[in-house]
Amino acid sequence: MSEVEQLRVDASELQQFTESIFVGAGLNAVHAGQVADSLVKSDLRGTHSHGVVRIPFLIDRLFKGGANADPQIKILREAPATALLDGDRALGAVTATHAMRIAMEKAQTAGVGFVAVNNSDFIGACAHYALMAMPKNMIGIAWTNGYPGMTPWGGSVNNIGNNPIAFAAPGLAQGPVVLDMALSVAAGGKVRLAAKNNRRIPTDWIIDRHGQPTDNPADLAAGGALLPLGYKGYGLAVFGEILCGVLTGSRILSEIPAWFVDTQRDIGNGHIHMAIDISSFIEPEAFKHRVDEMAMMLKNTPLLTGMHEILLPGERAWRVQQEQLSTGIRLSASVWKDLLELADRLNIFAPTTQQ
Ligand SMILES: NC(=O)c1ccc[n+]([C@@H]2O[C@H](COP(=O)([O-])OP(=O)(O)OC[C@H]3O[C@@H](n4cnc5c(N)ncnc54)[C@H](O)[C@@H]3O)[C@@H](O)[C@H]2O)c1
Ligand SMILES: O=C(O)C[C@H](O)C(=O)O
């Protein structure tokens, strides 16, 4: 999407601005900080489909009652290494941050923590929560089910979430190794962002409402469906429903409303968070050196013609993050325009941007 990202905003100013918007919508400062953190860090890592572009939808959900601005998140069941939380319809970044923290606390004593959440909401980019485990020398995992925008393998209409999963493990030279992926070929947010920026998409991303391949991103909202990442992506999405939906007592498949359309309804999806304490298995420094050794072995693979290097999952995002921390976060003019309108409505001062 780089050619349409025309503006740059300082990362910490964008964080403060985003926090103010959510405080303006009724969240307390801690929760507003958690939501802002998840959105701005996504932009910082280059995942613009799950960054501040989502603010207008989330604010709409708070104002129309789909999400709860003042949640009381409760532990429903608990054992030494596990917990089940009632998310009380909080914005997903609030419940997911809370759940990941409890998972890490449990991993500190039990070696592993597995925390599940029901009665929840859209959590955005899963990497954000998996990455919370890095400073603790733990491996982090986050997985959510969601709105069924994808067709099952062999289907012609949408009927299952693209249920993304993220794994993060600490390394040294190239930053943490982070696999954060939708189980569709591309996230729905990328299709919607392409539509917003008047761009075409590859023909293997979606089918239109007649089940035909298309490069027009507007066909998704007009009754189309995301394509699964093969039958294996579909199979993993089924396990996303089982672990994040069935196991947590949450809604599954078409019981989950389209959160960005039906903003007055609660989403009621679920998610799971895992933390694995590395020192329960191996010394953390030895682990990181071994991860680097593994990376080197992969990077030494002879390249296909036309390819420049072998990357580790999350490596490009790490480089983008280092760059954007100094140069500012790139945002498209259309996304920024929406935020300025919202800031105006809420009487919030917006940071200045650079070209
Ligand atoms: N909350 C939700 O309901 C929801 C649903 C779907 C997706 N999402 C989020 O959408 C975001 C985008 O998902 P996506 O599947 O479109 O991501 P993507 O296809 O851009 O990237 C998927 C993974 O592939 C890795 N990767 C990319 N190029 C690589 C290369 N050349 N070598 C090695 N690894 C490489 C990336 O580091 C990333 O970990 C994610 O943050 C995901 O969590 C959220
Ligand atoms: O946006 C959604 O509904 C789900 C997810 O964030 C996606 O991008 O596919």
CSV table of C-alpha atoms and ligand atoms in Angstrom, one decimal:
chain,number,residue,atom,x,y,z
A,1,MET,CA,0.0,0.0,0.0
A,2,SER,CA,3.1,2.3,0.2
A,3,GLU,CA,2.3,4.6,-2.8
A,4,VAL,CA,-1.0,5.8,-1.2
A,5,GLU,CA,0.5,6.4,2.3
A,6,GLN,CA,1.2,10.1,1.8
A,7,LEU,CA,1.5,11.5,5.4
A,8,ARG,CA,3.8,10.9,8.3
A,9,VAL,CA,2.8,11.3,11.9
A,10,ASP,CA,5.1,11.0,14.9
A,11,ALA,CA,4.4,7.7,16.7
A,12,SER,CA,4.1,9.0,20.2
A,13,GLU,CA,1.9,11.9,19.0
A,14,LEU,CA,-0.3,9.4,17.2
A,15,GLN,CA,-0.5,7.4,20.4
A,16,GLN,CA,-1.5,10.4,22.5
A,17,PHE,CA,-4.1,11.5,19.9
A,18,THR,CA,-5.6,8.0,19.7
A,19,GLU,CA,-5.8,7.8,23.5
A,20,SER,CA,-7.6,11.2,23.6
A,21,ILE,CA,-10.1,10.0,21.1
A,22,PHE,CA,-11.0,6.9,23.2
A,23,VAL,CA,-11.1,8.9,26.4
A,24,GLY,CA,-13.4,11.3,24.5
A,25,ALA,CA,-15.6,8.2,23.8
A,26,GLY,CA,-15.9,7.3,27.5
A,27,LEU,CA,-13.0,4.9,28.1
A,28,ASN,CA,-10.8,5.4,31.2
A,29,ALA,CA,-7.2,6.4,30.6
A,30,VAL,CA,-5.8,2.9,31.1
A,31,HIS,CA,-8.2,1.2,28.7
A,32,ALA,CA,-7.8,4.1,26.1
A,33,GLY,CA,-4.0,3.6,26.4
A,34,GLN,CA,-4.4,-0.2,25.7
A,35,VAL,CA,-6.6,0.4,22.6
A,36,ALA,CA,-4.3,3.1,21.3
A,37,ASP,CA,-1.3,0.9,21.9
A,38,SER,CA,-2.7,-2.0,19.9
A,39,LEU,CA,-3.7,0.3,16.9
A,40,VAL,CA,-0.6,2.5,16.8
A,41,LYS,CA,1.8,-0.4,17.2
A,42,SER,CA,0.0,-2.1,14.3
A,43,ASP,CA,0.7,0.9,12.1
A,44,LEU,CA,4.2,1.1,13.5
A,45,ARG,CA,4.9,-2.5,12.3
A,46,GLY,CA,3.4,-1.6,8.9
A,47,THR,CA,0.1,-3.5,9.5
A,48,HIS,CA,-2.0,-0.4,8.4
A,49,SER,CA,-5.1,-2.6,7.8
A,50,HIS,CA,-5.3,-3.0,11.6
A,51,GLY,CA,-4.1,0.4,12.8
A,52,VAL,CA,-5.8,3.7,13.3
A,53,VAL,CA,-7.9,3.2,10.2
A,54,ARG,CA,-10.1,1.2,12.6
A,55,ILE,CA,-10.8,4.0,15.0
A,56,PRO,CA,-14.0,5.3,13.4
A,57,PHE,CA,-15.6,1.8,13.5
A,58,LEU,CA,-14.6,1.3,17.1
A,59,ILE,CA,-15.9,4.7,18.2
A,60,ASP,CA,-19.1,4.0,16.4
A,61,ARG,CA,-19.5,0.7,18.3
A,62,LEU,CA,-18.9,2.5,21.6
A,63,PHE,CA,-21.4,5.3,20.8
A,64,LYS,CA,-24.1,2.9,19.4
A,65,GLY,CA,-23.7,0.4,22.3
A,66,GLY,CA,-22.2,-2.6,20.5
A,67,ALA,CA,-19.1,-2.3,22.7
A,68,ASN,CA,-18.9,-1.4,26.4
A,69,ALA,CA,-16.9,1.7,27.4
A,70,ASP,CA,-16.9,0.8,31.1
A,71,PRO,CA,-16.4,-3.0,31.3
A,72,GLN,CA,-16.1,-5.1,34.4
A,73,ILE,CA,-13.9,-8.0,33.1
A,74,LYS,CA,-14.4,-11.1,35.4
A,75,ILE,CA,-12.6,-14.4,35.9
A,76,LEU,CA,-15.3,-17.1,35.5
A,77,ARG,CA,-13.1,-20.2,36.0
A,78,GLU,CA,-9.5,-20.5,37.2
A,79,ALA,CA,-6.8,-23.2,37.7
A,80,PRO,CA,-3.0,-22.7,38.3
A,81,ALA,CA,-2.2,-22.5,34.5
A,82,THR,CA,-5.6,-21.5,33.1
A,83,ALA,CA,-8.4,-19.0,33.3
A,84,LEU,CA,-11.6,-18.2,31.5
A,85,LEU,CA,-12.6,-14.5,31.4
A,86,ASP,CA,-15.9,-12.7,30.7
A,87,GLY,CA,-14.9,-9.8,28.6
A,88,ASP,CA,-18.1,-7.8,29.4
A,89,ARG,CA,-18.2,-6.6,25.7
A,90,ALA,CA,-15.1,-4.4,26.2
A,91,LEU,CA,-13.2,-3.4,23.1
A,92,GLY,CA,-11.0,-6.4,22.2
A,93,ALA,CA,-7.7,-4.7,22.9
A,94,VAL,CA,-8.8,-4.2,26.5
A,95,THR,CA,-9.8,-7.9,27.1
A,96,ALA,CA,-6.9,-9.3,25.1
A,97,THR,CA,-4.3,-7.2,26.9
A,98,HIS,CA,-5.8,-8.2,30.3
A,99,ALA,CA,-5.9,-11.9,29.2
A,100,MET,CA,-2.3,-11.9,28.0
A,101,ARG,CA,-1.1,-10.3,31.3
A,102,ILE,CA,-2.8,-13.0,33.3
A,103,ALA,CA,-1.4,-15.7,30.9
A,104,MET,CA,2.1,-14.3,31.6
A,105,GLU,CA,1.6,-14.2,35.4
A,106,LYS,CA,0.5,-17.8,35.3
A,107,ALA,CA,3.5,-18.8,33.1
A,108,GLN,CA,5.8,-17.2,35.7
A,109,THR,CA,4.7,-19.8,38.3
A,110,ALA,CA,3.3,-22.7,36.3
A,111,GLY,CA,5.7,-22.5,33.3
A,112,VAL,CA,2.7,-22.0,31.0
A,113,GLY,CA,-0.4,-19.8,31.0
A,114,PHE,CA,-3.5,-20.3,28.9
A,115,VAL,CA,-6.2,-17.7,29.2
A,116,ALA,CA,-9.4,-17.7,27.2
A,117,VAL,CA,-12.0,-14.9,26.9
A,118,ASN,CA,-15.7,-14.9,25.9
A,119,ASN,CA,-18.3,-12.2,25.5
A,120,SER,CA,-15.6,-10.2,23.7
A,121,ASP,CA,-15.0,-8.0,20.7
A,122,PHE,CA,-12.6,-7.4,17.7
A,123,ILE,CA,-9.0,-7.6,19.0
A,124,GLY,CA,-7.2,-6.2,15.9
A,125,ALA,CA,-3.7,-7.5,15.0
A,126,CYS,CA,-2.9,-10.6,17.1
A,127,ALA,CA,0.9,-9.9,17.0
A,128,HIS,CA,0.4,-7.1,19.5
A,129,TYR,CA,-0.6,-9.5,22.3
A,130,ALA,CA,1.9,-12.3,21.4
A,131,LEU,CA,4.6,-9.6,21.5
A,132,MET,CA,3.7,-8.6,25.1
A,133,ALA,CA,5.5,-11.8,26.1
A,134,MET,CA,8.9,-10.7,24.7
A,135,PRO,CA,10.2,-8.6,27.6
A,136,LYS,CA,9.4,-11.5,29.9
A,137,ASN,CA,11.5,-14.0,28.0
A,138,MET,CA,8.3,-16.0,27.1
A,139,ILE,CA,6.8,-17.2,23.9
A,140,GLY,CA,3.5,-15.6,23.2
A,141,ILE,CA,0.5,-16.9,21.3
A,142,ALA,CA,-2.8,-15.1,20.5
A,143,TRP,CA,-5.7,-16.5,18.5
A,144,THR,CA,-9.2,-15.1,17.9
A,145,ASN,CA,-12.4,-16.1,16.0
A,146,GLY,CA,-14.4,-13.4,14.4
A,147,TYR,CA,-16.9,-12.2,11.8
A,148,PRO,CA,-17.4,-15.0,9.2
A,149,GLY,CA,-16.1,-13.1,6.2
A,150,MET,CA,-14.3,-16.1,4.6
A,151,THR,CA,-15.7,-19.0,2.6
A,152,PRO,CA,-14.9,-22.5,3.8
A,153,TRP,CA,-12.6,-24.5,1.4
A,154,GLY,CA,-14.8,-25.4,-1.5
A,155,GLY,CA,-17.6,-22.9,-0.6
A,156,SER,CA,-18.9,-20.0,-2.7
A,157,VAL,CA,-20.2,-17.6,0.1
A,158,ASN,CA,-18.7,-16.5,3.4
A,159,ASN,CA,-19.5,-18.7,6.4
A,160,ILE,CA,-16.4,-18.8,8.7
A,161,GLY,CA,-14.0,-16.2,10.3
A,162,ASN,CA,-10.5,-15.8,8.9
A,163,ASN,CA,-9.5,-16.4,12.6
A,164,PRO,CA,-6.0,-15.0,12.8
A,165,ILE,CA,-3.3,-16.4,15.0
A,166,ALA,CA,0.0,-14.9,16.1
A,167,PHE,CA,3.1,-16.6,17.6
A,168,ALA,CA,6.1,-14.5,18.9
A,169,ALA,CA,9.4,-15.8,20.1
A,170,PRO,CA,12.4,-13.6,21.2
A,171,GLY,CA,15.5,-13.6,19.0
A,172,LEU,CA,18.5,-11.2,18.9
A,173,ALA,CA,19.8,-10.1,15.5
A,174,GLN,CA,16.6,-9.5,13.6
A,175,GLY,CA,14.2,-8.8,16.5
A,176,PRO,CA,11.5,-11.3,17.6
A,177,VAL,CA,10.3,-13.9,15.2
A,178,VAL,CA,6.6,-13.1,14.7
A,179,LEU,CA,4.1,-15.0,12.6
A,180,ASP,CA,0.8,-13.1,12.6
A,181,MET,CA,-1.6,-14.3,10.0
A,182,ALA,CA,-5.2,-14.3,8.9
A,183,LEU,CA,-6.3,-17.7,7.7
A,184,SER,CA,-7.6,-16.1,4.5
A,185,VAL,CA,-5.1,-15.3,1.7
A,186,ALA,CA,-5.2,-11.7,2.9
A,187,ALA,CA,-7.0,-10.0,5.8
A,188,GLY,CA,-10.4,-8.4,5.1
A,189,GLY,CA,-8.9,-5.1,6.4
A,190,LYS,CA,-6.4,-5.1,3.5
A,191,VAL,CA,-9.3,-5.5,1.0
A,192,ARG,CA,-11.3,-2.7,2.6
A,193,LEU,CA,-8.2,-0.4,2.8
A,194,ALA,CA,-7.6,-1.1,-0.9
A,195,ALA,CA,-11.2,-0.1,-1.7
A,196,LYS,CA,-10.8,3.0,0.4
A,197,ASN,CA,-7.7,4.0,-1.5
A,198,ASN,CA,-9.1,3.0,-4.9
A,199,ARG,CA,-6.7,0.2,-5.6
A,200,ARG,CA,-7.2,-3.2,-7.2
A,201,ILE,CA,-6.3,-6.4,-5.4
A,202,PRO,CA,-4.8,-9.7,-6.6
A,203,THR,CA,-7.4,-12.1,-8.0
A,204,ASP,CA,-6.7,-14.8,-5.4
A,205,TRP,CA,-7.8,-12.7,-2.4
A,206,ILE,CA,-11.6,-12.7,-2.7
A,207,ILE,CA,-14.5,-14.0,-4.8
A,208,ASP,CA,-17.5,-11.9,-5.6
A,209,ARG,CA,-21.2,-12.6,-4.7
A,210,HIS,CA,-21.4,-14.9,-7.7
A,211,GLY,CA,-18.4,-17.0,-6.5
A,212,GLN,CA,-16.2,-15.6,-9.2
A,213,PRO,CA,-12.6,-14.3,-8.7
A,214,THR,CA,-12.3,-10.5,-8.9
A,215,ASP,CA,-9.7,-7.8,-8.5
A,216,ASN,CA,-12.3,-5.2,-7.3
A,217,PRO,CA,-12.1,-4.9,-3.5
A,218,ALA,CA,-15.6,-3.4,-3.4
A,219,ASP,CA,-16.9,-6.8,-4.3
A,220,LEU,CA,-16.2,-8.0,-0.8
A,221,ALA,CA,-18.6,-5.7,0.9
A,222,ALA,CA,-21.1,-6.3,-2.0
A,223,GLY,CA,-21.7,-9.9,-0.9
A,224,GLY,CA,-18.3,-11.5,-1.7
A,225,ALA,CA,-16.1,-13.6,0.5
A,226,LEU,CA,-12.4,-13.9,1.4
A,227,LEU,CA,-10.7,-17.0,0.1
A,228,PRO,CA,-9.1,-19.3,2.6
A,229,LEU,CA,-5.4,-19.9,2.6
A,230,GLY,CA,-6.0,-23.3,0.9
A,231,TYR,CA,-7.7,-26.2,2.7
A,232,LYS,CA,-5.0,-26.0,5.4
A,233,GLY,CA,-5.9,-22.4,6.2
A,234,TYR,CA,-9.5,-23.4,6.3
A,235,GLY,CA,-8.6,-26.4,8.6
A,236,LEU,CA,-6.8,-24.0,11.0
A,237,ALA,CA,-9.8,-21.6,10.9
A,238,VAL,CA,-12.0,-24.5,12.0
A,239,PHE,CA,-9.7,-25.1,14.9
A,240,GLY,CA,-9.8,-21.3,15.6
A,241,GLU,CA,-13.6,-21.7,16.0
A,242,ILE,CA,-13.1,-24.7,18.3
A,243,LEU,CA,-10.5,-23.2,20.5
A,244,CYS,CA,-11.6,-19.5,20.5
A,245,GLY,CA,-15.4,-20.1,20.1
A,246,VAL,CA,-16.5,-23.5,21.3
A,247,LEU,CA,-14.0,-23.9,24.2
A,248,THR,CA,-14.6,-20.4,25.5
A,249,GLY,CA,-18.4,-20.5,25.3
A,250,SER,CA,-18.5,-17.8,22.7
A,251,ARG,CA,-20.4,-17.2,19.5
A,252,ILE,CA,-19.1,-19.1,16.4
A,253,LEU,CA,-19.4,-18.7,12.6
A,254,SER,CA,-22.5,-16.8,11.5
A,255,GLU,CA,-23.6,-16.2,15.1
A,256,ILE,CA,-21.0,-13.4,15.0
A,257,PRO,CA,-22.3,-10.1,13.5
A,258,ALA,CA,-20.2,-8.1,11.1
A,259,TRP,CA,-18.7,-5.7,13.7
A,260,PHE,CA,-17.9,-3.0,11.2
A,261,VAL,CA,-21.5,-2.9,9.8
A,262,ASP,CA,-23.7,-3.9,12.7
A,263,THR,CA,-22.1,-1.4,15.2
A,264,GLN,CA,-25.0,-1.5,17.7
A,265,ARG,CA,-24.7,-5.3,18.3
A,266,ASP,CA,-22.3,-7.0,20.6
A,267,ILE,CA,-19.9,-9.2,18.8
A,268,GLY,CA,-19.6,-12.0,21.4
A,269,ASN,CA,-16.5,-13.7,19.9
A,270,GLY,CA,-13.8,-15.3,21.9
A,271,HIS,CA,-10.0,-15.4,21.9
A,272,ILE,CA,-7.2,-17.4,23.6
A,273,HIS,CA,-3.8,-16.3,24.9
A,274,MET,CA,-0.8,-18.4,25.7
A,275,ALA,CA,2.5,-17.6,27.4
A,276,ILE,CA,5.3,-20.2,27.6
A,277,ASP,CA,8.1,-19.4,30.0
A,278,ILE,CA,11.3,-20.2,28.2
A,279,SER,CA,13.3,-20.7,31.3
A,280,SER,CA,11.1,-23.7,32.2
A,281,PHE,CA,12.8,-25.5,29.3
A,282,ILE,CA,16.1,-23.8,28.4
A,283,GLU,CA,18.1,-20.7,29.4
A,284,PRO,CA,16.5,-17.7,27.7
A,285,GLU,CA,19.9,-16.4,26.3
A,286,ALA,CA,20.7,-19.9,24.9
A,287,PHE,CA,17.2,-20.0,23.4
A,288,LYS,CA,17.7,-16.6,21.6
A,289,HIS,CA,21.2,-17.6,20.3
A,290,ARG,CA,19.7,-20.8,19.0
A,291,VAL,CA,16.8,-18.8,17.3
A,292,ASP,CA,19.5,-16.7,15.6
A,293,GLU,CA,21.4,-19.8,14.6
A,294,MET,CA,18.2,-21.1,13.0
A,295,ALA,CA,17.6,-17.8,11.3
A,296,MET,CA,21.2,-17.9,9.8
A,297,MET,CA,20.7,-21.4,8.6
A,298,LEU,CA,17.5,-20.3,6.8
A,299,LYS,CA,19.1,-17.2,5.4
A,300,ASN,CA,21.9,-19.2,3.9
A,301,THR,CA,19.4,-21.0,1.6
A,302,PRO,CA,20.3,-20.5,-2.1
A,303,LEU,CA,17.8,-18.0,-3.6
A,304,LEU,CA,15.4,-18.4,-6.4
A,305,THR,CA,16.1,-16.2,-9.4
A,306,GLY,CA,14.8,-12.6,-8.7
A,307,MET,CA,14.7,-13.1,-5.0
A,308,HIS,CA,17.0,-10.9,-2.8
A,309,GLU,CA,16.9,-12.6,0.6
A,310,ILE,CA,15.2,-15.1,2.9
A,311,LEU,CA,13.2,-13.3,5.6
A,312,LEU,CA,12.1,-14.6,9.0
A,313,PRO,CA,8.4,-14.1,9.8
A,314,GLY,CA,8.1,-10.6,11.4
A,315,GLU,CA,11.5,-9.4,10.1
A,316,ARG,CA,10.1,-6.9,7.6
A,317,ALA,CA,7.7,-5.6,10.3
A,318,TRP,CA,10.7,-5.1,12.7
A,319,ARG,CA,12.6,-3.1,10.1
A,320,VAL,CA,9.5,-1.0,9.3
A,321,GLN,CA,9.1,-0.4,13.0
A,322,GLN,CA,12.7,0.8,13.4
A,323,GLU,CA,12.3,3.1,10.4
A,324,GLN,CA,8.9,4.6,11.4
A,325,LEU,CA,10.1,5.2,15.0
A,326,SER,CA,12.5,7.8,13.6
A,327,THR,CA,10.7,9.0,10.5
A,328,GLY,CA,7.1,8.9,11.7
A,329,ILE,CA,4.2,6.5,10.8
A,330,ARG,CA,3.0,6.6,7.2
A,331,LEU,CA,-0.7,7.0,6.8
A,332,SER,CA,-2.9,7.5,3.8
A,333,ALA,CA,-4.6,10.9,3.3
A,334,SER,CA,-8.0,9.2,3.3
A,335,VAL,CA,-7.4,7.5,6.7
A,336,TRP,CA,-6.1,10.8,8.2
A,337,LYS,CA,-9.1,12.7,6.8
A,338,ASP,CA,-11.5,10.4,8.7
A,339,LEU,CA,-9.6,10.9,11.9
A,340,LEU,CA,-9.5,14.7,11.6
A,341,GLU,CA,-13.3,14.7,11.2
A,342,LEU,CA,-13.7,12.5,14.2
A,343,ALA,CA,-11.3,14.7,16.2
A,344,ASP,CA,-13.3,17.7,15.2
A,345,ARG,CA,-16.6,16.1,16.4
A,346,LEU,CA,-15.0,15.2,19.8
A,347,ASN,CA,-13.2,18.5,20.1
A,348,ILE,CA,-9.7,16.9,20.2
A,349,PHE,CA,-6.6,18.5,19.0
A,350,ALA,CA,-4.9,16.6,16.2
A,351,PRO,CA,-1.1,16.3,15.8
A,352,THR,CA,0.6,17.9,12.8
A,353,THR,CA,1.6,15.7,9.9
A,354,GLN,CA,4.5,15.8,7.4
A,355,GLN,CA,4.5,14.8,3.8
B,1,LIG,N1,-8.9,-9.6,14.7
B,1,LIG,C1,-9.3,-10.1,13.6
B,1,LIG,O1,-10.4,-10.5,13.5
B,1,LIG,C2,-8.3,-10.3,12.4
B,1,LIG,C3,-8.7,-11.1,11.4
B,1,LIG,C4,-7.8,-11.3,10.3
B,1,LIG,C5,-6.6,-10.7,10.4
B,1,LIG,N2,-6.2,-9.9,11.4
B,1,LIG,C6,-4.9,-9.3,11.4
B,1,LIG,O2,-4.6,-8.8,10.1
B,1,LIG,C7,-3.2,-8.7,10.0
B,1,LIG,C8,-2.7,-9.0,8.6
B,1,LIG,O3,-2.9,-10.4,8.4
B,1,LIG,P1,-2.4,-11.1,7.0
B,1,LIG,O4,-2.6,-12.5,7.1
B,1,LIG,O5,-3.0,-10.3,5.9
B,1,LIG,O6,-0.8,-10.8,7.1
B,1,LIG,P2,0.3,-10.9,6.0
B,1,LIG,O7,-0.1,-11.8,5.0
B,1,LIG,O8,0.7,-9.6,5.6
B,1,LIG,O9,1.5,-11.6,6.9
B,1,LIG,C9,1.4,-12.8,7.5
B,1,LIG,C10,2.7,-13.3,8.1
B,1,LIG,O10,3.6,-13.6,7.0
B,1,LIG,C11,4.9,-13.0,7.3
B,1,LIG,N3,5.6,-12.7,6.1
B,1,LIG,C12,5.2,-11.9,5.1
B,1,LIG,N4,6.1,-11.9,4.1
B,1,LIG,C13,7.1,-12.8,4.4
B,1,LIG,C14,8.3,-13.3,3.8
B,1,LIG,N5,8.6,-12.8,2.6
B,1,LIG,N6,9.0,-14.2,4.5
B,1,LIG,C15,8.6,-14.6,5.7
B,1,LIG,N7,7.5,-14.2,6.3
B,1,LIG,C16,6.7,-13.3,5.7
B,1,LIG,C17,4.6,-11.8,8.1
B,1,LIG,O11,5.7,-11.4,8.9
B,1,LIG,C18,3.4,-12.2,8.9
B,1,LIG,O12,3.8,-12.8,10.1
B,1,LIG,C19,-2.6,-9.5,11.2
B,1,LIG,O13,-2.1,-8.6,12.1
B,1,LIG,C20,-3.8,-10.3,11.7
B,1,LIG,O14,-3.7,-10.5,13.1
B,1,LIG,C21,-7.1,-9.7,12.4
B,2,LIG,O1,-11.9,-6.8,9.7
B,2,LIG,C1,-12.4,-7.8,10.0
B,2,LIG,O2,-13.6,-8.0,10.1
B,2,LIG,C2,-11.6,-9.0,10.4
B,2,LIG,C3,-10.2,-8.8,10.2
B,2,LIG,O3,-9.7,-7.7,10.9
B,2,LIG,C4,-9.8,-8.8,8.8
B,2,LIG,O4,-9.1,-7.8,8.5
B,2,LIG,O5,-10.1,-9.7,8.1
